[in-house]
Amino acid sequence: MGFFDRLKEGLSKTRKSFIDKVESIFTGRKIDEETLEELEEILIMSDVGTKAASEIMSAIREKAKKGEVSDTDSIKDLLKKEMITILGDSQPLVLSGSKPFVILAVGVNGVGKTTTIGKLASRFRTRGLSVILAAGDTFRAAGIEQLEIWAKRADTQFVKHQKGSDPAAVAYDAVVAAQSRASDVVIVDTAGRLHTKINLMEELKKIKRTIEKAMPGAPHEILLVLDATTGQNALRQAELFNETIGITGIALTKLDGTAKGGIIFAIKKGLGIPVRLIGVGEGIDDLRDFEPGEFVEALFS
Ligand SMILES: Nc1nc2c(ncn2[C@@H]2O[C@H](COP(=O)(O)OP(=O)(O)O)[C@@H](O)[C@H]2O)c(=O)[nH]1
Ligand SMILES: [Mg+2]
């Protein structure tokens, strides 16, 4: 299967619930205030969020008034265009010259941090870059082991301490090791247990400070991993993490597992933090740069 087809398949739940419904609204019916209101409801049901939905709808209403949308196809074309406009330009993760380029991955438990790190590391390795993964989820032995399995799978180097040790020290060692080995990339995994929210945020701040001590200017990317299936909760998590440690990019995972892929529009409208990567499956190749045009195209085709 090609890249585009895999993306399409990954977005099939959202496509089914969203596009199929859009089509059914207008089948055999006029484009009028009643059908347009139903369309707006579908947007909101898909977690697009009220801001993005009303922006899309006002553009469609305006064209409808002028008689420029006459059938389902023209509505779909217009939707597509407005959705691409809202998502803006792609802002992929770019390794900006720094060597090593240090990525700190954060997010609550279960969102897909470790998996995303593994997939990302594999991409870097495919490009011939040398990578060190740092096992900063020291809270559970399984957290360390899971990253080690990914390190083997992606063929990267791996830095770990014992279970229960200070994650900041692991991050520090990984950055120092990368400097002395002239590695290209360091990715630091972290724990995400939210029942001790204050402790978690303090721990993340300390990890960030310690990385900065090992290498001024680092971490170069603080990547927040969000689970698309959690809907509006993901937005609240983003606000919380952004307030405390400052997020520079988002990886949105599990888009394949939800009919509410519209959350990506709410993130764009509500947060002003670029979505850099999307996860559309559990496999090593199921992580992609987020390209708005391609994303919307896959949703509609
Ligand atoms: N379907 C699907 N599952 C994913 C994706 N990303 C991660 N997962 C799964 O989500 C679960 C939790 O992932 P993990 O990386 O351990 O989360 P962490 O606690 O944030 O480190 C695992 O079963 C992963 O395989 C994705 O894009 N799609
Ligand atoms: Mg993990």
Coordinates of C-alpha atoms and ligand atoms in Angstrom, one line a residue:
M1 CA 0.0 0.0 0.0
G2 CA 1.3 3.5 -0.9
F3 CA 1.7 6.2 1.7
F4 CA -1.4 8.1 0.7
D5 CA -3.5 4.9 0.8
R6 CA -2.2 4.1 4.3
L7 CA -3.1 7.6 5.4
K8 CA -6.6 7.2 3.8
E9 CA -7.0 3.9 5.6
G10 CA -5.8 5.5 8.9
L11 CA -8.4 8.2 8.6
S12 CA -11.2 5.9 7.4
K13 CA -13.2 6.1 10.7
T14 CA -13.3 9.9 10.5
R15 CA -14.0 9.9 6.8
K16 CA -16.9 7.4 7.2
S17 CA -18.6 9.3 10.0
F18 CA -17.9 12.8 8.5
I19 CA -18.0 12.7 4.8
D20 CA -20.7 10.1 4.5
K21 CA -22.9 12.2 6.8
V22 CA -22.2 15.3 4.8
E23 CA -23.3 13.5 1.7
S24 CA -26.5 12.2 3.3
I25 CA -27.6 15.6 4.5
F26 CA -27.7 17.1 1.0
T27 CA -29.0 14.1 -0.9
G28 CA -32.3 15.1 -2.4
R29 CA -32.5 18.2 -0.3
K30 CA -31.9 21.9 -0.9
I31 CA -29.0 23.9 0.4
D32 CA -30.8 26.1 2.9
E33 CA -30.5 27.2 6.5
E34 CA -31.8 23.9 7.8
T35 CA -29.3 21.7 5.9
L36 CA -26.5 24.1 6.6
E37 CA -27.3 23.9 10.3
E38 CA -27.1 20.1 10.1
L39 CA -23.7 20.4 8.4
E40 CA -22.5 22.6 11.3
E41 CA -23.7 20.0 13.8
I42 CA -21.7 17.3 12.0
L43 CA -18.6 19.5 12.1
I44 CA -19.0 19.9 15.9
M45 CA -19.8 16.2 16.4
S46 CA -16.5 15.4 14.6
D47 CA -14.7 17.5 17.3
V48 CA -13.7 20.2 14.9
G49 CA -14.6 22.7 17.7
T50 CA -17.0 25.6 17.6
K51 CA -14.4 28.2 16.4
A52 CA -13.3 26.3 13.4
A53 CA -16.8 25.1 12.6
S54 CA -18.2 28.6 12.6
E55 CA -15.4 29.9 10.5
I56 CA -16.0 27.1 7.9
M57 CA -19.8 27.7 8.0
S58 CA -19.6 31.4 7.6
A59 CA -17.6 30.9 4.4
I60 CA -20.1 28.4 3.1
R61 CA -23.1 30.5 4.0
E62 CA -21.7 33.4 2.2
K63 CA -21.2 31.4 -1.0
A64 CA -24.6 29.8 -0.6
K65 CA -26.2 33.2 -0.4
K66 CA -24.5 34.2 -3.7
G67 CA -25.8 30.9 -5.2
E68 CA -22.2 29.7 -5.7
V69 CA -22.9 26.3 -4.0
S70 CA -25.5 24.4 -5.7
D71 CA -24.9 20.7 -5.0
T72 CA -23.2 18.3 -2.7
D73 CA -20.0 18.3 -4.8
S74 CA -19.6 22.0 -4.6
I75 CA -20.3 21.9 -0.9
K76 CA -17.6 19.3 -0.5
D77 CA -15.1 21.3 -2.6
L78 CA -15.8 24.3 -0.5
L79 CA -15.5 22.4 2.7
K80 CA -12.2 21.0 1.6
K81 CA -10.9 24.4 0.7
E82 CA -11.9 26.0 3.9
M83 CA -10.5 23.1 6.0
I84 CA -7.1 23.4 4.3
T85 CA -7.2 27.2 4.9
I86 CA -7.8 26.7 8.6
L87 CA -5.0 24.2 8.9
G88 CA -2.6 26.5 7.3
D89 CA 0.9 25.6 6.1
S90 CA 2.6 22.4 7.2
Q91 CA 5.1 22.9 10.0
P92 CA 7.1 19.7 10.1
L93 CA 9.7 18.8 12.6
V94 CA 13.0 20.1 11.1
L95 CA 16.3 19.3 12.7
S96 CA 17.7 22.8 12.7
G97 CA 21.5 22.4 12.5
S98 CA 22.0 21.7 16.2
K99 CA 24.1 18.7 16.9
P100 CA 22.8 16.8 18.7
F101 CA 19.2 18.0 18.1
V102 CA 17.5 17.2 21.4
I103 CA 13.8 16.3 21.5
L104 CA 11.9 16.1 24.8
A105 CA 8.7 14.0 24.5
V106 CA 6.0 14.7 27.0
G107 CA 2.4 13.8 27.5
V108 CA 0.1 11.9 29.9
N109 CA 0.1 8.1 30.3
G110 CA -1.0 6.0 27.3
V111 CA -1.1 8.7 24.7
G112 CA 1.6 7.0 22.6
K113 CA 4.8 8.8 23.7
T114 CA 7.1 5.8 23.6
T115 CA 5.6 4.4 20.4
T116 CA 5.9 7.8 18.7
I117 CA 9.6 8.1 19.8
G118 CA 10.3 4.6 18.4
K119 CA 8.6 5.5 15.1
L120 CA 10.4 8.9 14.9
A121 CA 13.8 7.3 15.7
S122 CA 13.2 4.8 12.9
R123 CA 12.6 7.6 10.5
F124 CA 15.8 9.4 11.5
R125 CA 17.7 6.1 11.2
T126 CA 16.3 5.5 7.7
R127 CA 17.8 8.9 6.8
G128 CA 21.2 7.8 8.1
L129 CA 21.2 9.8 11.2
S130 CA 22.6 8.5 14.5
V131 CA 20.1 8.5 17.3
I132 CA 20.2 8.1 21.1
L133 CA 17.0 7.3 23.0
A134 CA 16.9 8.2 26.7
A135 CA 14.7 6.1 29.0
G136 CA 13.3 8.9 31.1
D137 CA 10.2 7.0 32.1
T138 CA 12.0 5.6 35.1
F139 CA 8.8 5.2 37.1
R140 CA 8.1 1.7 35.8
A141 CA 10.6 -1.0 34.8
A142 CA 8.2 -1.7 31.9
G143 CA 8.6 1.9 30.7
I144 CA 12.3 1.4 30.3
E145 CA 12.0 -2.0 28.7
Q146 CA 9.4 -0.8 26.2
L147 CA 11.7 2.0 24.9
E148 CA 14.6 -0.5 24.8
I149 CA 12.6 -2.7 22.5
W150 CA 12.0 0.2 20.2
A151 CA 15.7 1.2 20.3
K152 CA 16.5 -2.3 19.1
R153 CA 13.8 -2.3 16.5
A154 CA 14.9 1.1 15.2
D155 CA 18.6 0.3 15.6
T156 CA 19.4 3.3 17.8
Q157 CA 21.7 3.7 20.8
F158 CA 20.0 3.7 24.2
V159 CA 20.7 5.3 27.6
K160 CA 19.0 4.0 30.7
H161 CA 19.4 4.1 34.5
Q162 CA 17.6 1.9 37.0
K163 CA 13.9 1.9 37.7
G164 CA 13.1 4.7 40.1
S165 CA 16.2 6.8 39.3
D166 CA 16.1 10.5 38.5
P167 CA 14.9 11.0 34.9
A168 CA 16.8 14.3 34.7
A169 CA 20.0 12.4 35.2
V170 CA 19.1 10.0 32.4
A171 CA 18.4 12.9 30.1
Y172 CA 21.7 14.6 31.1
D173 CA 23.7 11.4 30.4
A174 CA 22.1 10.9 27.0
V175 CA 22.9 14.5 25.9
V176 CA 26.5 14.3 27.1
A177 CA 26.9 10.9 25.4
A178 CA 25.5 12.4 22.2
Q179 CA 27.9 15.2 22.4
S180 CA 30.9 13.0 22.9
R181 CA 29.8 10.5 20.2
A182 CA 28.8 13.3 17.8
S183 CA 25.3 11.8 17.5
D184 CA 22.7 13.6 15.5
V185 CA 19.6 13.3 17.6
V186 CA 18.6 12.6 21.2
I187 CA 15.0 11.8 22.1
V188 CA 14.1 11.8 25.7
D189 CA 11.1 9.7 26.8
T190 CA 9.3 10.7 30.0
A191 CA 6.7 9.4 32.4
G192 CA 3.1 10.7 32.2
R193 CA 1.3 9.7 35.4
L194 CA -1.2 12.5 35.8
H195 CA -2.5 11.5 39.2
T196 CA 0.5 13.4 40.6
K197 CA 0.1 16.3 38.2
I198 CA 2.2 18.8 40.2
N199 CA 5.0 16.3 40.7
L200 CA 4.9 15.4 37.0
M201 CA 5.2 19.1 36.0
E202 CA 7.9 19.8 38.4
E203 CA 9.8 16.7 37.2
L204 CA 9.4 17.8 33.6
K205 CA 10.7 21.3 34.4
K206 CA 13.7 19.8 36.1
I207 CA 14.4 17.5 33.1
K208 CA 14.2 20.5 30.8
R209 CA 16.6 22.6 33.0
T210 CA 19.0 19.7 33.2
I211 CA 19.1 19.2 29.5
E212 CA 19.7 22.9 29.1
K213 CA 22.6 22.6 31.5
A214 CA 24.1 19.8 29.5
M215 CA 23.6 21.7 26.3
P216 CA 22.7 25.4 26.2
G217 CA 19.8 26.0 23.8
A218 CA 18.5 22.4 24.2
P219 CA 15.9 20.9 24.2
H220 CA 15.3 22.1 20.7
E221 CA 11.9 20.6 20.5
I222 CA 9.4 19.9 23.3
L223 CA 7.0 17.6 21.6
L224 CA 3.7 17.1 23.3
V225 CA 2.1 13.8 22.4
L226 CA -1.7 13.9 22.3
D227 CA -4.2 11.0 21.8
A228 CA -6.8 12.0 19.2
T229 CA -9.3 9.6 20.7
T230 CA -9.5 11.7 23.9
G231 CA -11.2 14.6 22.0
Q232 CA -11.5 17.8 23.8
N233 CA -9.5 16.4 26.7
A234 CA -6.4 16.6 24.5
L235 CA -6.9 20.4 24.3
R236 CA -6.9 20.7 28.1
Q237 CA -3.8 18.6 28.3
A238 CA -2.1 20.8 25.8
E239 CA -2.9 24.0 27.7
L240 CA -1.6 22.5 31.0
F241 CA 1.7 21.3 29.5
N242 CA 2.1 24.5 27.5
E243 CA 1.7 26.7 30.6
T244 CA 4.2 24.7 32.6
I245 CA 7.0 23.8 30.3
G246 CA 6.2 25.4 26.9
I247 CA 5.4 23.1 24.0
T248 CA 7.0 23.7 20.6
G249 CA 5.2 21.0 18.6
I250 CA 2.4 18.4 18.8
A251 CA 2.3 14.7 17.7
L252 CA -1.3 13.6 17.4
T253 CA -1.6 9.9 17.7
K254 CA -4.3 7.2 17.2
L255 CA -6.1 9.1 14.4
D256 CA -6.8 5.6 13.0
G257 CA -8.8 4.8 16.2
T258 CA -11.3 7.6 16.1
A259 CA -14.1 9.1 14.1
K260 CA -13.3 12.4 15.7
G261 CA -10.2 13.3 13.7
G262 CA -11.7 16.8 13.5
I263 CA -9.9 17.5 16.7
I264 CA -6.9 18.5 14.6
F265 CA -8.9 21.6 13.5
A266 CA -9.7 22.5 17.1
I267 CA -6.1 22.1 18.1
K268 CA -5.0 24.4 15.2
K269 CA -7.7 27.1 16.1
G270 CA -7.4 26.8 19.9
L271 CA -3.7 26.4 20.7
G272 CA -1.4 28.0 18.2
I273 CA 1.0 25.2 18.6
P274 CA 1.9 23.4 15.3
V275 CA 0.9 19.8 14.8
R276 CA 4.0 18.3 13.4
L277 CA 3.3 14.6 13.3
I278 CA 0.3 12.3 13.1
G279 CA 0.1 8.7 14.2
V280 CA -2.2 6.5 12.1
G281 CA -1.4 3.1 13.4
E282 CA 0.8 1.1 15.7
G283 CA 3.4 0.0 13.2
I284 CA 6.8 1.5 12.8
D285 CA 5.8 3.3 9.6
D286 CA 2.6 4.7 10.9
L287 CA 3.9 8.1 11.8
R288 CA 3.8 10.9 9.2
D289 CA 4.5 14.5 8.8
F290 CA 1.3 16.4 9.1
E291 CA 0.6 17.9 5.7
P292 CA -2.7 19.8 5.8
G293 CA -3.4 19.4 2.1
E294 CA -2.7 15.7 2.0
F295 CA -4.7 15.2 5.2
V296 CA -7.8 16.9 4.0
E297 CA -7.5 15.2 0.6
A298 CA -7.3 11.8 2.3
L299 CA -10.3 12.6 4.4
F300 CA -12.4 13.3 1.3
S301 CA -11.1 10.7 -1.2
Ligands
LIG1 N1 -3.9 2.6 16.8 C1 -2.9 3.3 17.3 N2 -2.3 3.0 18.4 C2 -1.3 3.7 18.9 C3 -0.8 4.8 18.1 N3 0.3 5.3 18.8 C4 0.4 4.6 19.9 N4 -0.5 3.6 20.0 C5 -0.8 2.6 21.0 O1 -1.1 3.2 22.2 C6 -0.7 2.5 23.3 C7 0.1 3.3 24.3 O2 1.3 3.7 23.7 P1 2.6 4.1 24.5 O3 3.6 4.5 23.5 O4 3.0 3.0 25.5 O5 2.1 5.4 25.4 P2 2.9 6.2 26.5 O6 2.4 5.8 27.8 O7 2.5 7.7 26.2 O8 4.3 6.0 26.3 C8 0.1 1.3 22.8 O9 -0.6 0.2 22.7 C9 0.5 1.8 21.4 O10 0.7 0.8 20.4 C10 -1.4 5.2 16.9 O11 -1.1 6.1 16.2 N5 -2.5 4.4 16.5
MG2 MG 5.8 5.3 27.6

